Amino acid sequence: MSQAEIRTTAETGDPLEQRVELDISGMTCAACASRIERKLNRLDGVRATVNYATERAVVLGAPAERAPDLIATVRAAGYDASPVVEGEEPDGYSDRVRLLRNRLIVAALITVPLGDAAIVLALAPQLRFPGWPWVLIAGAIPVVFWCAWPFHRAAWRNLRHGGTSMDTLVSLGVLAAFTWSVVATLLGVSQESTYWIGYGAAPAGADSLYLEAAAAITTFLLAGRYVEARSKRSARGVLSAIGGLAPTTVRVIRDGAEQVVPIGTLQVGERFVVRPGERIATDGRVLVGASAIDTSAMTGESVPAEVAVGDRVLGGTTNTTGALIVEAERVGAHTQLAQLAVLAEQAQARKAAVQTLVDKVVAVFVPAVLVIALLTLVAWLAFGGDVRDAVSAAMSVLIIACPCALGLATPTALLVGVGRGGQLGILVKGPDALEASGAIDTVVLDKTGTLTTGRMSLIDVRGFGQADSRDALGIASAVEGYSEHPIARAVVAGAQEVATPAATDVTALPGFGVRGRVSASAGGVSDVVIGTRELMDAEGVAVPAEAQEFLDRAAEAGTTAVLLAVDGTLTGGFEVADAIKDSAAGAVARLRDMGLRTVLLTGDRQHAAETVGAQVGVDEVIAEVLPTEKAAVIERLQADGRSVAMVGDGINDAAALATANLGMAVVSGTDVALKSADIILVRRSLDVVPDAIALARRTLRTIRGNLVWAFGYNVAAIPLAAFGQLNPLIAGLAMSLSSIFVVTNSMRLRRFEPARPRRPQAADPGRGN
């Protein structure tokens, strides 16, 4: 692979620094990510973050030529790495997931009959046949050595580097159970023994084979590992989705001719053409032409921005009407779109520091169990116990302590919670979202496309002088019917029940409005113009006081107003605005009932944002925020001690979604917003937002309950096993029962029902509420 293929940026400054990105393979828990991060940060002059969820390392301060050294450092830590290649999945990633699935299938198919046979033959001697232990051992070999190989490999890697993890305990438990079964069979160990908890005398041989425990441990934990691997895939690819917004080619003007060239060849200072309907290639300044630019994907502004000569435009936005010639001012990694991509990735990388609840418990639990098992073996031998009793007690400690229930606590609750969420229009990506939901105290809501429909609607029609408002609306609809401008579509949609005359000679006036001719009611043809106050002044149309009051009130409310003149006389005015979703106010009221502070965050104008904020009842409004500033606003709230959930839908929300403690993207959002979010909201009603938080909190409480039970069970059972009061077979059965409890507790999430949508108190009918 050439250095050019390694994804880096060589520019300096914030947020663009020298950086190398690596795909990491071999990580099995968040502790692995922390170990790699520590190794990389010991290198001179670099600052590394390793994201366990995306299996990616971001190393700042490292030029591309240092990539081999970084890869060597990761490999020295016992893992593997390769440079990130744009648009490609890491080498062998799909194969690893597929192999994990195959191991799970084989383990499950063998474990069920093996477990039944082992228990029946162990407890019913009359059913045994010659060589029955060896048949069971042969059946267990594929599970113990092939299916459980990921655990053995990870345990050996941790051992070589002086560390432990849940894989260590799983591997030891599986191998100990299998090894003792083989040794006991070879030595003919089959004496009767009496064990506690009311089971009386165990039949000869019942305490010799523990193969079903080894198989069950492997199968249960492989299921959890497979679920985890599948969920990781959805966390990848944010940058490729952002990059997809930018055009791959540009119509550049060179040597006086228009040429279509790859976007990477465009240089600062070159001129390029943008036709109607095309995306603008890069950040620049308009040299020729006027048009309306759809900037909603970058700024959240619902009304297209009118641009003319001298105005700046952003790469990734869409030209809707007139043709433009633009001079490139920033290209490549310096564009606002590229900086947004960097911010989104850096925000996701910061999530690597979050440890899962299971990893926190296991970090202390695993070494403690190993020490207890060793002390049990030594104590039995030191106080005169025979080798068989000592080994049996030590192995019982490993089996009873094997964190099967701990491993199931998160994935089972997650599976059921995610399944129930899917029925309710809520897609939860992973445990990070659940963990974050427990501490959320602030919900930040985007305006355009989230609280509002993202489409302009006609909210008021006025007739001036002696003109009738319905007649004015019909005339305006006739002319606007030939335009694709969002304001024109709103006027036409609002005139569905109004008689519309015929219109001819319609001409768009980019940045101002439209003109045309309509059939007059008394016969003949009337000249019509509809548009801004500036257009009326240019046409010499007098604007009376009542019309100016109409314009001023719309400006104060943050809405958009246009005027209609017929034959040089002002006859009507139309007010349009981005319509608020019917469910918005109720959803905000429910969030506040849950004790959450609500904040409206938007790139829209202050007046428009405050009007929407008052109507839906949010606690705070933050407006006129650039895309690259949204993440900074979230960070400021977090610096004030807030735990923030962000709800958005546009590309401009991607960095904020990733920066927030909990990112929630509505289904109408762009691909990158969905990939940046922790929770995806599919249902159209905004009540899905409080529903999602409630479900996430319930799922988190279930996971915590599972962990408390699993850990408490281990703590209570380990002393019994250490004192020889638990047959390893009974220990294996108890371990299975603990797992069944965890699964049953998780299944209760299937009965989760969202609260009924709250109907907020009626607002004051006055404007601005």
PDB file of N, CA and C in Angstrom, residues 454-529:
ATOM      1  N   GLY A 454     -39.330  20.833   8.372  1.00  0.00           N
ATOM      2  CA  GLY A 454     -38.300  21.088   7.372  1.00  0.00           C
ATOM      3  C   GLY A 454     -38.875  21.567   6.051  1.00  0.00           C
ATOM      4  N   ARG A 455     -40.193  21.806   6.002  1.00  0.00           N
ATOM      5  CA  ARG A 455     -40.856  22.295   4.784  1.00  0.00           C
ATOM      6  C   ARG A 455     -41.589  23.581   5.111  1.00  0.00           C
ATOM      7  N   MET A 456     -41.553  24.535   4.185  1.00  0.00           N
ATOM      8  CA  MET A 456     -42.235  25.810   4.378  1.00  0.00           C
ATOM      9  C   MET A 456     -43.746  25.612   4.243  1.00  0.00           C
ATOM     10  N   SER A 457     -44.502  26.308   5.112  1.00  0.00           N
ATOM     11  CA  SER A 457     -45.964  26.260   5.070  1.00  0.00           C
ATOM     12  C   SER A 457     -46.516  27.673   5.144  1.00  0.00           C
ATOM     13  N   LEU A 458     -47.641  27.881   4.497  1.00  0.00           N
ATOM     14  CA  LEU A 458     -48.306  29.182   4.510  1.00  0.00           C
ATOM     15  C   LEU A 458     -49.067  29.330   5.821  1.00  0.00           C
ATOM     16  N   ILE A 459     -48.727  30.365   6.611  1.00  0.00           N
ATOM     17  CA  ILE A 459     -49.369  30.521   7.920  1.00  0.00           C
ATOM     18  C   ILE A 459     -50.264  31.755   8.005  1.00  0.00           C
ATOM     19  N   ASP A 460     -50.127  32.687   7.047  1.00  0.00           N
ATOM     20  CA  ASP A 460     -50.982  33.878   7.105  1.00  0.00           C
ATOM     21  C   ASP A 460     -51.101  34.498   5.714  1.00  0.00           C
ATOM     22  N   VAL A 461     -52.319  34.978   5.380  1.00  0.00           N
ATOM     23  CA  VAL A 461     -52.579  35.655   4.108  1.00  0.00           C
ATOM     24  C   VAL A 461     -53.297  36.968   4.415  1.00  0.00           C
ATOM     25  N   ARG A 462     -52.847  38.047   3.813  1.00  0.00           N
ATOM     26  CA  ARG A 462     -53.465  39.352   4.050  1.00  0.00           C
ATOM     27  C   ARG A 462     -53.832  40.005   2.723  1.00  0.00           C
ATOM     28  N   GLY A 463     -55.012  40.654   2.726  1.00  0.00           N
ATOM     29  CA  GLY A 463     -55.396  41.500   1.603  1.00  0.00           C
ATOM     30  C   GLY A 463     -55.252  42.955   2.016  1.00  0.00           C
ATOM     31  N   PHE A 464     -54.608  43.766   1.221  1.00  0.00           N
ATOM     32  CA  PHE A 464     -54.390  45.180   1.557  1.00  0.00           C
ATOM     33  C   PHE A 464     -55.326  46.056   0.749  1.00  0.00           C
ATOM     34  N   GLY A 465     -55.736  47.168   1.389  1.00  0.00           N
ATOM     35  CA  GLY A 465     -56.671  48.062   0.731  1.00  0.00           C
ATOM     36  C   GLY A 465     -58.030  47.387   0.603  1.00  0.00           C
ATOM     37  N   GLN A 466     -58.592  47.417  -0.587  1.00  0.00           N
ATOM     38  CA  GLN A 466     -59.903  46.820  -0.834  1.00  0.00           C
ATOM     39  C   GLN A 466     -59.795  45.382  -1.348  1.00  0.00           C
ATOM     40  N   ALA A 467     -58.559  44.869  -1.462  1.00  0.00           N
ATOM     41  CA  ALA A 467     -58.363  43.537  -2.039  1.00  0.00           C
ATOM     42  C   ALA A 467     -58.806  42.446  -1.063  1.00  0.00           C
ATOM     43  N   ASP A 468     -59.378  41.396  -1.637  1.00  0.00           N
ATOM     44  CA  ASP A 468     -59.781  40.232  -0.843  1.00  0.00           C
ATOM     45  C   ASP A 468     -58.590  39.269  -0.720  1.00  0.00           C
ATOM     46  N   SER A 469     -58.379  38.731   0.484  1.00  0.00           N
ATOM     47  CA  SER A 469     -57.213  37.869   0.713  1.00  0.00           C
ATOM     48  C   SER A 469     -57.284  36.585  -0.114  1.00  0.00           C
ATOM     49  N   ARG A 470     -58.498  36.039  -0.332  1.00  0.00           N
ATOM     50  CA  ARG A 470     -58.619  34.815  -1.109  1.00  0.00           C
ATOM     51  C   ARG A 470     -58.288  35.073  -2.580  1.00  0.00           C
ATOM     52  N   ASP A 471     -58.724  36.224  -3.094  1.00  0.00           N
ATOM     53  CA  ASP A 471     -58.384  36.558  -4.467  1.00  0.00           C
ATOM     54  C   ASP A 471     -56.876  36.738  -4.628  1.00  0.00           C
ATOM     55  N   ALA A 472     -56.262  37.420  -3.642  1.00  0.00           N
ATOM     56  CA  ALA A 472     -54.813  37.627  -3.686  1.00  0.00           C
ATOM     57  C   ALA A 472     -54.079  36.293  -3.668  1.00  0.00           C
ATOM     58  N   LEU A 473     -54.555  35.358  -2.860  1.00  0.00           N
ATOM     59  CA  LEU A 473     -53.910  34.040  -2.773  1.00  0.00           C
ATOM     60  C   LEU A 473     -54.043  33.287  -4.086  1.00  0.00           C
ATOM     61  N   GLY A 474     -55.191  33.377  -4.732  1.00  0.00           N
ATOM     62  CA  GLY A 474     -55.381  32.696  -6.003  1.00  0.00           C
ATOM     63  C   GLY A 474     -54.451  33.230  -7.078  1.00  0.00           C
ATOM     64  N   ILE A 475     -54.307  34.580  -7.143  1.00  0.00           N
ATOM     65  CA  ILE A 475     -53.408  35.188  -8.139  1.00  0.00           C
ATOM     66  C   ILE A 475     -51.962  34.779  -7.876  1.00  0.00           C
ATOM     67  N   ALA A 476     -51.560  34.833  -6.596  1.00  0.00           N
ATOM     68  CA  ALA A 476     -50.184  34.460  -6.251  1.00  0.00           C
ATOM     69  C   ALA A 476     -49.913  33.001  -6.588  1.00  0.00           C
ATOM     70  N   SER A 477     -50.899  32.137  -6.324  1.00  0.00           N
ATOM     71  CA  SER A 477     -50.727  30.703  -6.601  1.00  0.00           C
ATOM     72  C   SER A 477     -50.567  30.459  -8.094  1.00  0.00           C
ATOM     73  N   ALA A 478     -51.272  31.232  -8.913  1.00  0.00           N
ATOM     74  CA  ALA A 478     -51.184  31.055 -10.367  1.00  0.00           C
ATOM     75  C   ALA A 478     -49.766  31.303 -10.860  1.00  0.00           C
ATOM     76  N   VAL A 479     -49.130  32.358 -10.334  1.00  0.00           N
ATOM     77  CA  VAL A 479     -47.780  32.690 -10.777  1.00  0.00           C
ATOM     78  C   VAL A 479     -46.756  31.755 -10.137  1.00  0.00           C
ATOM     79  N   GLU A 480     -46.894  31.504  -8.821  1.00  0.00           N
ATOM     80  CA  GLU A 480     -45.919  30.677  -8.096  1.00  0.00           C
ATOM     81  C   GLU A 480     -45.976  29.212  -8.524  1.00  0.00           C
ATOM     82  N   GLY A 481     -47.054  28.844  -9.200  1.00  0.00           N
ATOM     83  CA  GLY A 481     -47.160  27.460  -9.654  1.00  0.00           C
ATOM     84  C   GLY A 481     -46.087  27.071 -10.647  1.00  0.00           C
ATOM     85  N   TYR A 482     -45.424  28.059 -11.255  1.00  0.00           N
ATOM     86  CA  TYR A 482     -44.364  27.782 -12.223  1.00  0.00           C
ATOM     87  C   TYR A 482     -42.972  27.759 -11.577  1.00  0.00           C
ATOM     88  N   SER A 483     -42.920  27.966 -10.279  1.00  0.00           N
ATOM     89  CA  SER A 483     -41.632  28.041  -9.573  1.00  0.00           C
ATOM     90  C   SER A 483     -41.460  26.834  -8.657  1.00  0.00           C
ATOM     91  N   GLU A 484     -40.203  26.415  -8.461  1.00  0.00           N
ATOM     92  CA  GLU A 484     -39.879  25.318  -7.557  1.00  0.00           C
ATOM     93  C   GLU A 484     -39.307  25.821  -6.233  1.00  0.00           C
ATOM     94  N   HIS A 485     -39.320  27.132  -6.054  1.00  0.00           N
ATOM     95  CA  HIS A 485     -38.785  27.695  -4.819  1.00  0.00           C
ATOM     96  C   HIS A 485     -39.647  27.238  -3.630  1.00  0.00           C
ATOM     97  N   PRO A 486     -39.034  26.942  -2.468  1.00  0.00           N
ATOM     98  CA  PRO A 486     -39.827  26.488  -1.306  1.00  0.00           C
ATOM     99  C   PRO A 486     -40.933  27.440  -0.911  1.00  0.00           C
ATOM    100  N   ILE A 487     -40.703  28.749  -1.008  1.00  0.00           N
ATOM    101  CA  ILE A 487     -41.769  29.697  -0.674  1.00  0.00           C
ATOM    102  C   ILE A 487     -42.909  29.571  -1.677  1.00  0.00           C
ATOM    103  N   ALA A 488     -42.560  29.409  -2.941  1.00  0.00           N
ATOM    104  CA  ALA A 488     -43.587  29.248  -3.978  1.00  0.00           C
ATOM    105  C   ALA A 488     -44.413  27.987  -3.720  1.00  0.00           C
ATOM    106  N   ARG A 489     -43.737  26.893  -3.362  1.00  0.00           N
ATOM    107  CA  ARG A 489     -44.472  25.659  -3.096  1.00  0.00           C
ATOM    108  C   ARG A 489     -45.409  25.816  -1.903  1.00  0.00           C
ATOM    109  N   ALA A 490     -44.974  26.594  -0.887  1.00  0.00           N
ATOM    110  CA  ALA A 490     -45.824  26.811   0.281  1.00  0.00           C
ATOM    111  C   ALA A 490     -47.074  27.596  -0.094  1.00  0.00           C
ATOM    112  N   VAL A 491     -46.921  28.611  -0.938  1.00  0.00           N
ATOM    113  CA  VAL A 491     -48.071  29.412  -1.368  1.00  0.00           C
ATOM    114  C   VAL A 491     -49.039  28.560  -2.180  1.00  0.00           C
ATOM    115  N   VAL A 492     -48.517  27.769  -3.100  1.00  0.00           N
ATOM    116  CA  VAL A 492     -49.371  26.914  -3.934  1.00  0.00           C
ATOM    117  C   VAL A 492     -50.110  25.897  -3.068  1.00  0.00           C
ATOM    118  N   ALA A 493     -49.393  25.280  -2.107  1.00  0.00           N
ATOM    119  CA  ALA A 493     -50.034  24.287  -1.233  1.00  0.00           C
ATOM    120  C   ALA A 493     -51.125  24.918  -0.380  1.00  0.00           C
ATOM    121  N   GLY A 494     -50.949  26.189  -0.008  1.00  0.00           N
ATOM    122  CA  GLY A 494     -51.954  26.853   0.812  1.00  0.00           C
ATOM    123  C   GLY A 494     -53.157  27.347   0.030  1.00  0.00           C
ATOM    124  N   ALA A 495     -53.109  27.231  -1.287  1.00  0.00           N
ATOM    125  CA  ALA A 495     -54.200  27.725  -2.125  1.00  0.00           C
ATOM    126  C   ALA A 495     -54.984  26.595  -2.771  1.00  0.00           C
ATOM    127  N   GLN A 496     -54.990  25.422  -2.157  1.00  0.00           N
ATOM    128  CA  GLN A 496     -55.648  24.271  -2.761  1.00  0.00           C
ATOM    129  C   GLN A 496     -57.152  24.468  -2.922  1.00  0.00           C
ATOM    130  N   GLU A 497     -57.777  25.247  -2.020  1.00  0.00           N
ATOM    131  CA  GLU A 497     -59.232  25.421  -2.071  1.00  0.00           C
ATOM    132  C   GLU A 497     -59.625  26.790  -2.622  1.00  0.00           C
ATOM    133  N   VAL A 498     -58.696  27.439  -3.291  1.00  0.00           N
ATOM    134  CA  VAL A 498     -58.946  28.783  -3.826  1.00  0.00           C
ATOM    135  C   VAL A 498     -58.906  28.726  -5.353  1.00  0.00           C
ATOM    136  N   ALA A 499     -59.811  29.476  -5.989  1.00  0.00           N
ATOM    137  CA  ALA A 499     -59.837  29.528  -7.449  1.00  0.00           C
ATOM    138  C   ALA A 499     -58.562  30.193  -7.959  1.00  0.00           C
ATOM    139  N   THR A 500     -57.930  29.565  -8.950  1.00  0.00           N
ATOM    140  CA  THR A 500     -56.651  30.054  -9.467  1.00  0.00           C
ATOM    141  C   THR A 500     -56.801  30.407 -10.938  1.00  0.00           C
ATOM    142  N   PRO A 501     -56.538  31.673 -11.329  1.00  0.00           N
ATOM    143  CA  PRO A 501     -56.639  32.051 -12.751  1.00  0.00           C
ATOM    144  C   PRO A 501     -55.465  31.492 -13.559  1.00  0.00           C
ATOM    145  N   ALA A 502     -55.521  31.641 -14.847  1.00  0.00           N
ATOM    146  CA  ALA A 502     -54.440  31.184 -15.722  1.00  0.00           C
ATOM    147  C   ALA A 502     -53.308  32.197 -15.698  1.00  0.00           C
ATOM    148  N   ALA A 503     -52.079  31.717 -15.768  1.00  0.00           N
ATOM    149  CA  ALA A 503     -50.904  32.593 -15.749  1.00  0.00           C
ATOM    150  C   ALA A 503     -50.044  32.343 -16.981  1.00  0.00           C
ATOM    151  N   THR A 504     -49.420  33.422 -17.479  1.00  0.00           N
ATOM    152  CA  THR A 504     -48.537  33.316 -18.645  1.00  0.00           C
ATOM    153  C   THR A 504     -47.312  34.190 -18.420  1.00  0.00           C
ATOM    154  N   ASP A 505     -46.310  33.987 -19.266  1.00  0.00           N
ATOM    155  CA  ASP A 505     -45.107  34.827 -19.252  1.00  0.00           C
ATOM    156  C   ASP A 505     -44.471  34.919 -17.872  1.00  0.00           C
ATOM    157  N   VAL A 506     -44.400  33.779 -17.172  1.00  0.00           N
ATOM    158  CA  VAL A 506     -43.831  33.773 -15.819  1.00  0.00           C
ATOM    159  C   VAL A 506     -42.313  33.762 -15.909  1.00  0.00           C
ATOM    160  N   THR A 507     -41.673  34.664 -15.160  1.00  0.00           N
ATOM    161  CA  THR A 507     -40.210  34.783 -15.161  1.00  0.00           C
ATOM    162  C   THR A 507     -39.714  34.862 -13.725  1.00  0.00           C
ATOM    163  N   ALA A 508     -38.730  34.018 -13.407  1.00  0.00           N
ATOM    164  CA  ALA A 508     -38.139  34.047 -12.072  1.00  0.00           C
ATOM    165  C   ALA A 508     -37.172  35.203 -11.954  1.00  0.00           C
ATOM    166  N   LEU A 509     -37.171  35.838 -10.788  1.00  0.00           N
ATOM    167  CA  LEU A 509     -36.245  36.926 -10.479  1.00  0.00           C
ATOM    168  C   LEU A 509     -35.384  36.477  -9.314  1.00  0.00           C
ATOM    169  N   PRO A 510     -34.282  35.755  -9.572  1.00  0.00           N
ATOM    170  CA  PRO A 510     -33.497  35.144  -8.509  1.00  0.00           C
ATOM    171  C   PRO A 510     -33.099  36.137  -7.412  1.00  0.00           C
ATOM    172  N   GLY A 511     -33.393  35.729  -6.193  1.00  0.00           N
ATOM    173  CA  GLY A 511     -33.072  36.567  -5.047  1.00  0.00           C
ATOM    174  C   GLY A 511     -34.142  37.568  -4.694  1.00  0.00           C
ATOM    175  N   PHE A 512     -35.159  37.732  -5.551  1.00  0.00           N
ATOM    176  CA  PHE A 512     -36.183  38.746  -5.309  1.00  0.00           C
ATOM    177  C   PHE A 512     -37.596  38.180  -5.357  1.00  0.00           C
ATOM    178  N   GLY A 513     -37.920  37.353  -6.349  1.00  0.00           N
ATOM    179  CA  GLY A 513     -39.270  36.839  -6.467  1.00  0.00           C
ATOM    180  C   GLY A 513     -39.558  36.355  -7.870  1.00  0.00           C
ATOM    181  N   VAL A 514     -40.778  36.661  -8.353  1.00  0.00           N
ATOM    182  CA  VAL A 514     -41.198  36.170  -9.655  1.00  0.00           C
ATOM    183  C   VAL A 514     -42.199  37.166 -10.252  1.00  0.00           C
ATOM    184  N   ARG A 515     -42.242  37.253 -11.583  1.00  0.00           N
ATOM    185  CA  ARG A 515     -43.235  38.101 -12.247  1.00  0.00           C
ATOM    186  C   ARG A 515     -43.967  37.268 -13.288  1.00  0.00           C
ATOM    187  N   GLY A 516     -45.191  37.733 -13.649  1.00  0.00           N
ATOM    188  CA  GLY A 516     -45.974  37.040 -14.657  1.00  0.00           C
ATOM    189  C   GLY A 516     -47.209  37.822 -15.005  1.00  0.00           C
ATOM    190  N   ARG A 517     -48.067  37.206 -15.792  1.00  0.00           N
ATOM    191  CA  ARG A 517     -49.320  37.840 -16.202  1.00  0.00           C
ATOM    192  C   ARG A 517     -50.441  36.838 -15.932  1.00  0.00           C
ATOM    193  N   VAL A 518     -51.585  37.353 -15.419  1.00  0.00           N
ATOM    194  CA  VAL A 518     -52.721  36.490 -15.121  1.00  0.00           C
ATOM    195  C   VAL A 518     -53.980  37.057 -15.756  1.00  0.00           C
ATOM    196  N   SER A 519     -54.941  36.186 -15.980  1.00  0.00           N
ATOM    197  CA  SER A 519     -56.230  36.607 -16.541  1.00  0.00           C
ATOM    198  C   SER A 519     -57.027  37.319 -15.460  1.00  0.00           C
ATOM    199  N   ALA A 520     -57.429  38.569 -15.731  1.00  0.00           N
ATOM    200  CA  ALA A 520     -58.186  39.346 -14.759  1.00  0.00           C
ATOM    201  C   ALA A 520     -59.627  38.868 -14.708  1.00  0.00           C
ATOM    202  N   SER A 521     -60.293  39.053 -13.558  1.00  0.00           N
ATOM    203  CA  SER A 521     -61.678  38.596 -13.390  1.00  0.00           C
ATOM    204  C   SER A 521     -62.642  39.366 -14.272  1.00  0.00           C
ATOM    205  N   ALA A 522     -62.311  40.636 -14.550  1.00  0.00           N
ATOM    206  CA  ALA A 522     -63.186  41.460 -15.390  1.00  0.00           C
ATOM    207  C   ALA A 522     -62.799  41.404 -16.852  1.00  0.00           C
ATOM    208  N   GLY A 523     -61.933  40.478 -17.181  1.00  0.00           N
ATOM    209  CA  GLY A 523     -61.462  40.365 -18.547  1.00  0.00           C
ATOM    210  C   GLY A 523     -60.119  41.051 -18.717  1.00  0.00           C
ATOM    211  N   GLY A 524     -59.404  40.667 -19.717  1.00  0.00           N
ATOM    212  CA  GLY A 524     -58.083  41.236 -19.936  1.00  0.00           C
ATOM    213  C   GLY A 524     -57.015  40.504 -19.158  1.00  0.00           C
ATOM    214  N   VAL A 525     -55.815  41.107 -19.122  1.00  0.00           N
ATOM    215  CA  VAL A 525     -54.671  40.484 -18.467  1.00  0.00           C
ATOM    216  C   VAL A 525     -54.034  41.478 -17.518  1.00  0.00           C
ATOM    217  N   SER A 526     -53.616  41.009 -16.343  1.00  0.00           N
ATOM    218  CA  SER A 526     -52.966  41.865 -15.348  1.00  0.00           C
ATOM    219  C   SER A 526     -51.514  41.466 -15.170  1.00  0.00           C
ATOM    220  N   ASP A 527     -50.644  42.475 -14.965  1.00  0.00           N
ATOM    221  CA  ASP A 527     -49.247  42.216 -14.653  1.00  0.00           C
ATOM    222  C   ASP A 527     -49.101  41.973 -13.149  1.00  0.00           C
ATOM    223  N   VAL A 528     -48.377  40.924 -12.799  1.00  0.00           N
ATOM    224  CA  VAL A 528     -48.256  40.524 -11.392  1.00  0.00           C
ATOM    225  C   VAL A 528     -46.787  40.370 -11.038  1.00  0.00           C
ATOM    226  N   VAL A 529     -46.408  40.894  -9.865  1.00  0.00           N
ATOM    227  CA  VAL A 529     -45.092  40.590  -9.284  1.00  0.00           C
ATOM    228  C   VAL A 529     -45.323  40.147  -7.847  1.00  0.00           C
TER     229      VAL A 529
END
